[in-house]
Amino acid sequence: MTWGIIGAMPSEIALLETQMSNVKKETISGLSYQSGTIRGKDVVLCCSEIGKVNAAMCAQTLALRYNVGCMINTGVAGCTCEDLGVLDLVLSRDLVFHDYDWKLQEKYHPHTSRFPGDPKLIELAKKALEQIPGRDYQYKLGRIATGDVFVDDEDLRRSIIERTEPDCVEMEGAAIALVAYSNQIPCLVIRCMSDNANGDAGMSFDTFEKIAADHSAKLLLSMLELAE
Ligand code: SAH
């Protein structure tokens, strides 16, 4: 099985790139795809760039051009729950969209509004988390809400929480999950909190982007190590 791995920003794939062997590069529709191996597993790694459309384009290419057996989105997000803070981590129990009436998706393709994380990938991630030496952050299985906006405003944060009850917000996960769902490919989104999606989000993001991105990538490395 080939693992399809997407990070939206260069910081989110940087650590993974350093661990990759036998790398072959190909550019498709302006995005660079790196095929190779990490921890002995076949992977295709891509930096999709930010936002739902870029992420969907990347995920569809992984499905059709590379026939990936699973899709993992690794990266950072803004925390919207009480029980986690910056540098803690969310595994996608499910993903929804927050920037339109998300229930509309039930009427139109792919006729569901919630995209669940794959149970086997969740179990593998939990196992990997327990084995990370000196792990000093919390994690939870939770809801991730996706939209084409950097959430750094209290009113918007409150409105998203009222409408979709997420544990964190970001800008790609549900788009990737929708593509994976449409192609019947197991999918998991891993997000480490870079900020609290409030008025301080910009500053917090700048401070914690790299370390949060690396936490998420390190978890994925442990998953690849543990995987059969
Ligand atoms: N200030 C940065 C913003 C990039 S967009 C810049 O100018 O480069 C933020 C990226 O991190 C997106 O890929 C998104 O998925 C994630 N993210 C982190 N915190 C977020 C938040 N509060 N709201 C939305 N997306 C967030």
PDB file of C-alpha atoms and ligand atoms in Angstrom:
ATOM      1  CA  MET A   1       0.000   0.000   0.000  1.00  0.00           C
ATOM      2  CA  THR A   2       1.153   3.513  -0.787  1.00  0.00           C
ATOM      3  CA  TRP A   3       0.542   6.164   1.846  1.00  0.00           C
ATOM      4  CA  GLY A   4      -0.642   9.526   0.458  1.00  0.00           C
ATOM      5  CA  ILE A   5       0.585  12.300   2.737  1.00  0.00           C
ATOM      6  CA  ILE A   6      -0.512  15.924   2.462  1.00  0.00           C
ATOM      7  CA  GLY A   7       0.739  18.968   4.346  1.00  0.00           C
ATOM      8  CA  ALA A   8      -0.620  22.373   3.368  1.00  0.00           C
ATOM      9  CA  MET A   9       2.533  24.347   4.137  1.00  0.00           C
ATOM     10  CA  PRO A  10       6.260  23.575   3.630  1.00  0.00           C
ATOM     11  CA  SER A  11       6.710  23.566   7.445  1.00  0.00           C
ATOM     12  CA  GLU A  12       4.208  20.701   7.708  1.00  0.00           C
ATOM     13  CA  ILE A  13       6.150  18.337   5.443  1.00  0.00           C
ATOM     14  CA  ALA A  14       9.706  19.511   6.244  1.00  0.00           C
ATOM     15  CA  LEU A  15      10.525  16.827   8.827  1.00  0.00           C
ATOM     16  CA  LEU A  16       9.015  14.078   6.650  1.00  0.00           C
ATOM     17  CA  GLU A  17      11.147  15.174   3.677  1.00  0.00           C
ATOM     18  CA  THR A  18      14.309  14.684   5.757  1.00  0.00           C
ATOM     19  CA  GLN A  19      13.253  11.069   6.494  1.00  0.00           C
ATOM     20  CA  MET A  20      12.482  10.074   2.907  1.00  0.00           C
ATOM     21  CA  SER A  21      14.623   7.758   0.725  1.00  0.00           C
ATOM     22  CA  ASN A  22      14.633   6.910  -3.008  1.00  0.00           C
ATOM     23  CA  VAL A  23      12.859  10.167  -3.822  1.00  0.00           C
ATOM     24  CA  LYS A  24      11.350  10.765  -7.261  1.00  0.00           C
ATOM     25  CA  LYS A  25       9.694  14.097  -8.001  1.00  0.00           C
ATOM     26  CA  GLU A  26       6.880  14.904 -10.381  1.00  0.00           C
ATOM     27  CA  THR A  27       4.985  18.160 -10.865  1.00  0.00           C
ATOM     28  CA  ILE A  28       1.269  17.892 -11.628  1.00  0.00           C
ATOM     29  CA  SER A  29      -1.009  20.926 -12.014  1.00  0.00           C
ATOM     30  CA  GLY A  30       1.685  23.044 -10.407  1.00  0.00           C
ATOM     31  CA  LEU A  31       2.107  20.928  -7.263  1.00  0.00           C
ATOM     32  CA  SER A  32       5.218  18.853  -6.563  1.00  0.00           C
ATOM     33  CA  TYR A  33       4.705  15.179  -5.594  1.00  0.00           C
ATOM     34  CA  GLN A  34       7.590  13.252  -4.021  1.00  0.00           C
ATOM     35  CA  SER A  35       7.392   9.430  -4.218  1.00  0.00           C
ATOM     36  CA  GLY A  36       9.721   7.329  -2.104  1.00  0.00           C
ATOM     37  CA  THR A  37       9.924   5.453   1.178  1.00  0.00           C
ATOM     38  CA  ILE A  38       9.760   6.506   4.818  1.00  0.00           C
ATOM     39  CA  ARG A  39      10.475   3.889   7.520  1.00  0.00           C
ATOM     40  CA  GLY A  40      10.336   1.260   4.754  1.00  0.00           C
ATOM     41  CA  LYS A  41       6.793   2.216   3.654  1.00  0.00           C
ATOM     42  CA  ASP A  42       5.908   3.509   0.171  1.00  0.00           C
ATOM     43  CA  VAL A  43       4.718   7.108   0.375  1.00  0.00           C
ATOM     44  CA  VAL A  44       3.793   9.997  -1.883  1.00  0.00           C
ATOM     45  CA  LEU A  45       4.306  13.309  -0.124  1.00  0.00           C
ATOM     46  CA  CYS A  46       2.855  16.605  -1.314  1.00  0.00           C
ATOM     47  CA  CYS A  47       2.676  20.176  -0.070  1.00  0.00           C
ATOM     48  CA  SER A  48      -0.788  21.152  -1.305  1.00  0.00           C
ATOM     49  CA  GLU A  49      -0.537  24.851  -0.347  1.00  0.00           C
ATOM     50  CA  ILE A  50      -3.328  26.292   1.761  1.00  0.00           C
ATOM     51  CA  GLY A  51      -7.105  26.195   1.341  1.00  0.00           C
ATOM     52  CA  LYS A  52      -9.844  23.757   0.385  1.00  0.00           C
ATOM     53  CA  VAL A  53      -9.403  23.873  -3.399  1.00  0.00           C
ATOM     54  CA  ASN A  54      -5.636  23.272  -3.371  1.00  0.00           C
ATOM     55  CA  ALA A  55      -6.107  20.466  -0.845  1.00  0.00           C
ATOM     56  CA  ALA A  56      -8.852  18.804  -2.903  1.00  0.00           C
ATOM     57  CA  MET A  57      -6.787  19.036  -6.079  1.00  0.00           C
ATOM     58  CA  CYS A  58      -3.884  17.373  -4.317  1.00  0.00           C
ATOM     59  CA  ALA A  59      -6.027  14.621  -2.764  1.00  0.00           C
ATOM     60  CA  GLN A  60      -7.662  13.788  -6.099  1.00  0.00           C
ATOM     61  CA  THR A  61      -4.249  13.494  -7.752  1.00  0.00           C
ATOM     62  CA  LEU A  62      -3.093  11.147  -4.981  1.00  0.00           C
ATOM     63  CA  ALA A  63      -6.203   9.039  -5.606  1.00  0.00           C
ATOM     64  CA  LEU A  64      -6.135   8.885  -9.411  1.00  0.00           C
ATOM     65  CA  ARG A  65      -2.458   9.246 -10.371  1.00  0.00           C
ATOM     66  CA  TYR A  66      -0.846   7.436  -7.431  1.00  0.00           C
ATOM     67  CA  ASN A  67      -3.615   5.016  -6.351  1.00  0.00           C
ATOM     68  CA  VAL A  68      -2.789   5.623  -2.687  1.00  0.00           C
ATOM     69  CA  GLY A  69      -4.198   3.119  -0.177  1.00  0.00           C
ATOM     70  CA  CYS A  70      -4.767   5.754   2.499  1.00  0.00           C
ATOM     71  CA  MET A  71      -4.527   9.516   2.902  1.00  0.00           C
ATOM     72  CA  ILE A  72      -3.057  11.335   5.866  1.00  0.00           C
ATOM     73  CA  ASN A  73      -3.217  15.081   6.304  1.00  0.00           C
ATOM     74  CA  THR A  74      -0.674  16.342   8.825  1.00  0.00           C
ATOM     75  CA  GLY A  75      -0.351  19.894  10.111  1.00  0.00           C
ATOM     76  CA  VAL A  76      -1.384  22.679  12.452  1.00  0.00           C
ATOM     77  CA  ALA A  77      -4.743  24.147  13.480  1.00  0.00           C
ATOM     78  CA  GLY A  78      -6.495  26.654  15.733  1.00  0.00           C
ATOM     79  CA  CYS A  79      -7.892  25.197  18.956  1.00  0.00           C
ATOM     80  CA  THR A  80     -11.627  25.712  19.611  1.00  0.00           C
ATOM     81  CA  CYS A  81     -12.201  23.425  22.609  1.00  0.00           C
ATOM     82  CA  GLU A  82     -11.776  23.904  26.366  1.00  0.00           C
ATOM     83  CA  ASP A  83      -9.739  20.815  27.157  1.00  0.00           C
ATOM     84  CA  LEU A  84      -6.787  21.317  24.775  1.00  0.00           C
ATOM     85  CA  GLY A  85      -4.307  24.142  24.303  1.00  0.00           C
ATOM     86  CA  VAL A  86      -1.487  25.211  22.007  1.00  0.00           C
ATOM     87  CA  LEU A  87       0.791  22.271  21.048  1.00  0.00           C
ATOM     88  CA  ASP A  88      -1.853  19.673  21.962  1.00  0.00           C
ATOM     89  CA  LEU A  89      -3.120  17.463  19.165  1.00  0.00           C
ATOM     90  CA  VAL A  90      -6.416  16.388  17.565  1.00  0.00           C
ATOM     91  CA  LEU A  91      -7.024  13.182  15.603  1.00  0.00           C
ATOM     92  CA  SER A  92     -10.014  13.426  13.267  1.00  0.00           C
ATOM     93  CA  ARG A  93     -12.946  11.526  14.741  1.00  0.00           C
ATOM     94  CA  ASP A  94     -14.821  13.415  12.054  1.00  0.00           C
ATOM     95  CA  LEU A  95     -14.525  16.458   9.793  1.00  0.00           C
ATOM     96  CA  VAL A  96     -17.075  19.040   8.687  1.00  0.00           C
ATOM     97  CA  PHE A  97     -17.111  22.313   6.741  1.00  0.00           C
ATOM     98  CA  HIS A  98     -17.784  25.518   8.668  1.00  0.00           C
ATOM     99  CA  ASP A  99     -17.853  28.106   5.883  1.00  0.00           C
ATOM    100  CA  TYR A 100     -21.237  27.237   4.388  1.00  0.00           C
ATOM    101  CA  ASP A 101     -24.403  25.491   5.556  1.00  0.00           C
ATOM    102  CA  TRP A 102     -22.586  22.183   6.070  1.00  0.00           C
ATOM    103  CA  LYS A 103     -25.776  20.103   6.127  1.00  0.00           C
ATOM    104  CA  LEU A 104     -26.320  21.091   2.461  1.00  0.00           C
ATOM    105  CA  GLN A 105     -23.735  18.449   1.594  1.00  0.00           C
ATOM    106  CA  GLU A 106     -26.338  15.822   2.486  1.00  0.00           C
ATOM    107  CA  LYS A 107     -28.423  16.918  -0.507  1.00  0.00           C
ATOM    108  CA  TYR A 108     -25.506  17.077  -2.947  1.00  0.00           C
ATOM    109  CA  HIS A 109     -22.573  14.780  -3.735  1.00  0.00           C
ATOM    110  CA  PRO A 110     -21.241  12.958  -1.750  1.00  0.00           C
ATOM    111  CA  HIS A 111     -24.496  13.070   0.259  1.00  0.00           C
ATOM    112  CA  THR A 112     -22.996  13.248   3.717  1.00  0.00           C
ATOM    113  CA  SER A 113     -21.991  16.199   5.857  1.00  0.00           C
ATOM    114  CA  ARG A 114     -19.608  14.460   8.271  1.00  0.00           C
ATOM    115  CA  PHE A 115     -16.486  12.695   7.110  1.00  0.00           C
ATOM    116  CA  PRO A 116     -15.266  10.169   9.691  1.00  0.00           C
ATOM    117  CA  GLY A 117     -11.624   9.352  10.369  1.00  0.00           C
ATOM    118  CA  ASP A 118     -10.714   5.771   9.474  1.00  0.00           C
ATOM    119  CA  PRO A 119     -10.971   3.544  12.599  1.00  0.00           C
ATOM    120  CA  LYS A 120      -7.821   1.512  11.774  1.00  0.00           C
ATOM    121  CA  LEU A 121      -5.726   4.632  11.184  1.00  0.00           C
ATOM    122  CA  ILE A 122      -7.104   6.114  14.429  1.00  0.00           C
ATOM    123  CA  GLU A 123      -6.086   2.976  16.347  1.00  0.00           C
ATOM    124  CA  LEU A 124      -2.626   3.059  14.786  1.00  0.00           C
ATOM    125  CA  ALA A 125      -2.248   6.757  15.679  1.00  0.00           C
ATOM    126  CA  LYS A 126      -3.294   6.119  19.295  1.00  0.00           C
ATOM    127  CA  LYS A 127      -0.810   3.281  19.583  1.00  0.00           C
ATOM    128  CA  ALA A 128       1.922   5.448  18.065  1.00  0.00           C
ATOM    129  CA  LEU A 129       1.103   8.325  20.447  1.00  0.00           C
ATOM    130  CA  GLU A 130       1.531   6.059  23.455  1.00  0.00           C
ATOM    131  CA  GLN A 131       4.989   5.130  22.204  1.00  0.00           C
ATOM    132  CA  ILE A 132       6.401   8.598  21.506  1.00  0.00           C
ATOM    133  CA  PRO A 133       9.268   8.987  23.990  1.00  0.00           C
ATOM    134  CA  GLY A 134       8.826  11.926  26.412  1.00  0.00           C
ATOM    135  CA  ARG A 135       5.565  13.089  24.823  1.00  0.00           C
ATOM    136  CA  ASP A 136       4.622  16.254  26.744  1.00  0.00           C
ATOM    137  CA  TYR A 137       1.298  17.153  25.081  1.00  0.00           C
ATOM    138  CA  GLN A 138      -2.301  15.965  25.281  1.00  0.00           C
ATOM    139  CA  TYR A 139      -4.327  14.566  22.434  1.00  0.00           C
ATOM    140  CA  LYS A 140      -7.954  13.802  21.746  1.00  0.00           C
ATOM    141  CA  LEU A 141     -10.101  12.191  19.142  1.00  0.00           C
ATOM    142  CA  GLY A 142     -12.312  15.051  18.028  1.00  0.00           C
ATOM    143  CA  ARG A 143     -14.074  17.083  15.389  1.00  0.00           C
ATOM    144  CA  ILE A 144     -12.137  19.210  12.922  1.00  0.00           C
ATOM    145  CA  ALA A 145     -13.970  22.021  11.090  1.00  0.00           C
ATOM    146  CA  THR A 146     -12.577  23.277   7.781  1.00  0.00           C
ATOM    147  CA  GLY A 147     -13.160  26.549   5.943  1.00  0.00           C
ATOM    148  CA  ASP A 148     -11.397  28.994   3.650  1.00  0.00           C
ATOM    149  CA  VAL A 149     -10.563  31.473   6.394  1.00  0.00           C
ATOM    150  CA  PHE A 150      -7.824  31.919   8.983  1.00  0.00           C
ATOM    151  CA  VAL A 151      -9.881  32.187  12.174  1.00  0.00           C
ATOM    152  CA  ASP A 152      -8.450  34.983  14.305  1.00  0.00           C
ATOM    153  CA  ASP A 153     -11.603  36.704  15.474  1.00  0.00           C
ATOM    154  CA  GLU A 154     -13.693  36.019  18.610  1.00  0.00           C
ATOM    155  CA  ASP A 155     -17.087  36.484  16.937  1.00  0.00           C
ATOM    156  CA  LEU A 156     -16.239  34.164  14.060  1.00  0.00           C
ATOM    157  CA  ARG A 157     -14.770  31.627  16.507  1.00  0.00           C
ATOM    158  CA  ARG A 158     -17.969  31.681  18.599  1.00  0.00           C
ATOM    159  CA  SER A 159     -20.185  31.378  15.532  1.00  0.00           C
ATOM    160  CA  ILE A 160     -18.222  28.375  14.213  1.00  0.00           C
ATOM    161  CA  ILE A 161     -18.423  26.684  17.639  1.00  0.00           C
ATOM    162  CA  GLU A 162     -22.207  27.293  17.808  1.00  0.00           C
ATOM    163  CA  ARG A 163     -22.773  25.895  14.333  1.00  0.00           C
ATOM    164  CA  THR A 164     -20.380  22.943  14.172  1.00  0.00           C
ATOM    165  CA  GLU A 165     -18.971  22.229  17.700  1.00  0.00           C
ATOM    166  CA  PRO A 166     -15.410  21.541  16.551  1.00  0.00           C
ATOM    167  CA  ASP A 167     -12.309  20.860  18.652  1.00  0.00           C
ATOM    168  CA  CYS A 168     -10.166  22.763  16.168  1.00  0.00           C
ATOM    169  CA  VAL A 169     -10.392  24.703  12.909  1.00  0.00           C
ATOM    170  CA  GLU A 170      -8.169  24.657   9.850  1.00  0.00           C
ATOM    171  CA  MET A 171      -8.374  25.141   6.097  1.00  0.00           C
ATOM    172  CA  GLU A 172      -7.899  21.788   4.310  1.00  0.00           C
ATOM    173  CA  GLY A 173      -8.907  18.668   6.293  1.00  0.00           C
ATOM    174  CA  ALA A 174     -12.564  18.215   5.336  1.00  0.00           C
ATOM    175  CA  ALA A 175     -11.767  18.871   1.657  1.00  0.00           C
ATOM    176  CA  ILE A 176      -9.201  16.049   1.728  1.00  0.00           C
ATOM    177  CA  ALA A 177     -11.623  13.825   3.663  1.00  0.00           C
ATOM    178  CA  LEU A 178     -14.396  14.477   1.107  1.00  0.00           C
ATOM    179  CA  VAL A 179     -12.120  13.437  -1.755  1.00  0.00           C
ATOM    180  CA  ALA A 180     -10.944  10.352   0.162  1.00  0.00           C
ATOM    181  CA  TYR A 181     -14.555   9.428   0.982  1.00  0.00           C
ATOM    182  CA  SER A 182     -15.611   9.863  -2.661  1.00  0.00           C
ATOM    183  CA  ASN A 183     -12.779   7.537  -3.758  1.00  0.00           C
ATOM    184  CA  GLN A 184     -13.326   5.069  -0.872  1.00  0.00           C
ATOM    185  CA  ILE A 185      -9.852   5.662   0.528  1.00  0.00           C
ATOM    186  CA  PRO A 186      -9.286   5.506   4.317  1.00  0.00           C
ATOM    187  CA  CYS A 187      -8.305   8.918   5.647  1.00  0.00           C
ATOM    188  CA  LEU A 188      -7.014  10.498   8.856  1.00  0.00           C
ATOM    189  CA  VAL A 189      -6.295  14.140   9.657  1.00  0.00           C
ATOM    190  CA  ILE A 190      -3.729  14.898  12.357  1.00  0.00           C
ATOM    191  CA  ARG A 191      -3.526  18.479  13.600  1.00  0.00           C
ATOM    192  CA  CYS A 192      -1.377  19.981  16.337  1.00  0.00           C
ATOM    193  CA  MET A 193      -2.591  23.292  17.778  1.00  0.00           C
ATOM    194  CA  SER A 194      -0.563  26.340  16.691  1.00  0.00           C
ATOM    195  CA  ASP A 195      -3.017  28.862  18.153  1.00  0.00           C
ATOM    196  CA  ASN A 196      -6.434  29.311  19.766  1.00  0.00           C
ATOM    197  CA  ALA A 197      -8.257  30.724  16.716  1.00  0.00           C
ATOM    198  CA  ASN A 198      -8.815  34.013  18.572  1.00  0.00           C
ATOM    199  CA  GLY A 199      -7.476  37.568  18.380  1.00  0.00           C
ATOM    200  CA  ASP A 200      -3.955  36.361  19.232  1.00  0.00           C
ATOM    201  CA  ALA A 201      -4.004  33.613  16.585  1.00  0.00           C
ATOM    202  CA  GLY A 202      -1.662  35.379  14.143  1.00  0.00           C
ATOM    203  CA  MET A 203       1.079  35.897  16.715  1.00  0.00           C
ATOM    204  CA  SER A 204       0.643  32.450  18.238  1.00  0.00           C
ATOM    205  CA  PHE A 205       0.728  30.845  14.783  1.00  0.00           C
ATOM    206  CA  ASP A 206       4.011  32.599  13.955  1.00  0.00           C
ATOM    207  CA  THR A 207       5.530  31.429  17.258  1.00  0.00           C
ATOM    208  CA  PHE A 208       4.334  27.805  17.276  1.00  0.00           C
ATOM    209  CA  GLU A 209       3.863  26.840  13.594  1.00  0.00           C
ATOM    210  CA  LYS A 210       7.133  24.945  13.286  1.00  0.00           C
ATOM    211  CA  ILE A 211       7.082  23.075  16.586  1.00  0.00           C
ATOM    212  CA  ALA A 212       3.383  22.154  16.154  1.00  0.00           C
ATOM    213  CA  ALA A 213       3.993  21.008  12.563  1.00  0.00           C
ATOM    214  CA  ASP A 214       6.850  18.815  13.794  1.00  0.00           C
ATOM    215  CA  HIS A 215       4.727  17.248  16.581  1.00  0.00           C
ATOM    216  CA  SER A 216       2.175  16.176  14.001  1.00  0.00           C
ATOM    217  CA  ALA A 217       4.835  14.923  11.566  1.00  0.00           C
ATOM    218  CA  LYS A 218       6.605  12.989  14.346  1.00  0.00           C
ATOM    219  CA  LEU A 219       3.365  11.186  15.139  1.00  0.00           C
ATOM    220  CA  LEU A 220       3.025  10.239  11.482  1.00  0.00           C
ATOM    221  CA  LEU A 221       6.623   8.947  11.469  1.00  0.00           C
ATOM    222  CA  SER A 222       5.793   6.707  14.451  1.00  0.00           C
ATOM    223  CA  MET A 223       2.674   5.471  12.663  1.00  0.00           C
ATOM    224  CA  LEU A 224       4.728   4.563   9.590  1.00  0.00           C
ATOM    225  CA  GLU A 225       7.223   2.786  11.832  1.00  0.00           C
ATOM    226  CA  LEU A 226       4.496   0.758  13.542  1.00  0.00           C
ATOM    227  CA  ALA A 227       2.442  -0.019  10.427  1.00  0.00           C
ATOM    228  CA  GLU A 228       2.607  -3.538   8.992  1.00  0.00           C
TER     229      GLU A 228
HETATM  230  N1  SAH B   1      -0.307  33.665   8.885  1.00  0.00           N
HETATM  231  C1  SAH B   1      -0.100  32.502   8.037  1.00  0.00           C
HETATM  232  C2  SAH B   1      -1.451  31.871   7.807  1.00  0.00           C
HETATM  233  C3  SAH B   1      -1.470  30.673   6.901  1.00  0.00           C
HETATM  234  S1  SAH B   1      -3.074  29.992   6.839  1.00  0.00           S
HETATM  235  C4  SAH B   1       0.606  32.922   6.784  1.00  0.00           C
HETATM  236  O1  SAH B   1       0.482  34.085   6.420  1.00  0.00           O
HETATM  237  O2  SAH B   1       1.313  32.113   6.176  1.00  0.00           O
HETATM  238  C5  SAH B   1      -3.024  28.896   8.227  1.00  0.00           C
HETATM  239  C6  SAH B   1      -2.692  27.474   7.931  1.00  0.00           C
HETATM  240  O3  SAH B   1      -2.613  26.767   9.158  1.00  0.00           O
HETATM  241  C7  SAH B   1      -3.759  26.758   7.117  1.00  0.00           C
HETATM  242  O4  SAH B   1      -3.159  25.789   6.282  1.00  0.00           O
HETATM  243  C8  SAH B   1      -4.678  26.125   8.194  1.00  0.00           C
HETATM  244  O5  SAH B   1      -5.038  24.792   7.865  1.00  0.00           O
HETATM  245  C9  SAH B   1      -3.865  26.139   9.486  1.00  0.00           C
HETATM  246  N2  SAH B   1      -4.404  26.935  10.600  1.00  0.00           N
HETATM  247  C10 SAH B   1      -3.726  27.127  11.757  1.00  0.00           C
HETATM  248  N3  SAH B   1      -4.431  27.917  12.610  1.00  0.00           N
HETATM  249  C11 SAH B   1      -5.588  28.246  11.963  1.00  0.00           C
HETATM  250  C12 SAH B   1      -6.697  29.073  12.319  1.00  0.00           C
HETATM  251  N4  SAH B   1      -6.743  29.715  13.462  1.00  0.00           N
HETATM  252  N5  SAH B   1      -7.709  29.193  11.423  1.00  0.00           N
HETATM  253  C13 SAH B   1      -7.657  28.538  10.227  1.00  0.00           C
HETATM  254  N6  SAH B   1      -6.614  27.777   9.834  1.00  0.00           N
HETATM  255  C14 SAH B   1      -5.574  27.615  10.691  1.00  0.00           C
END
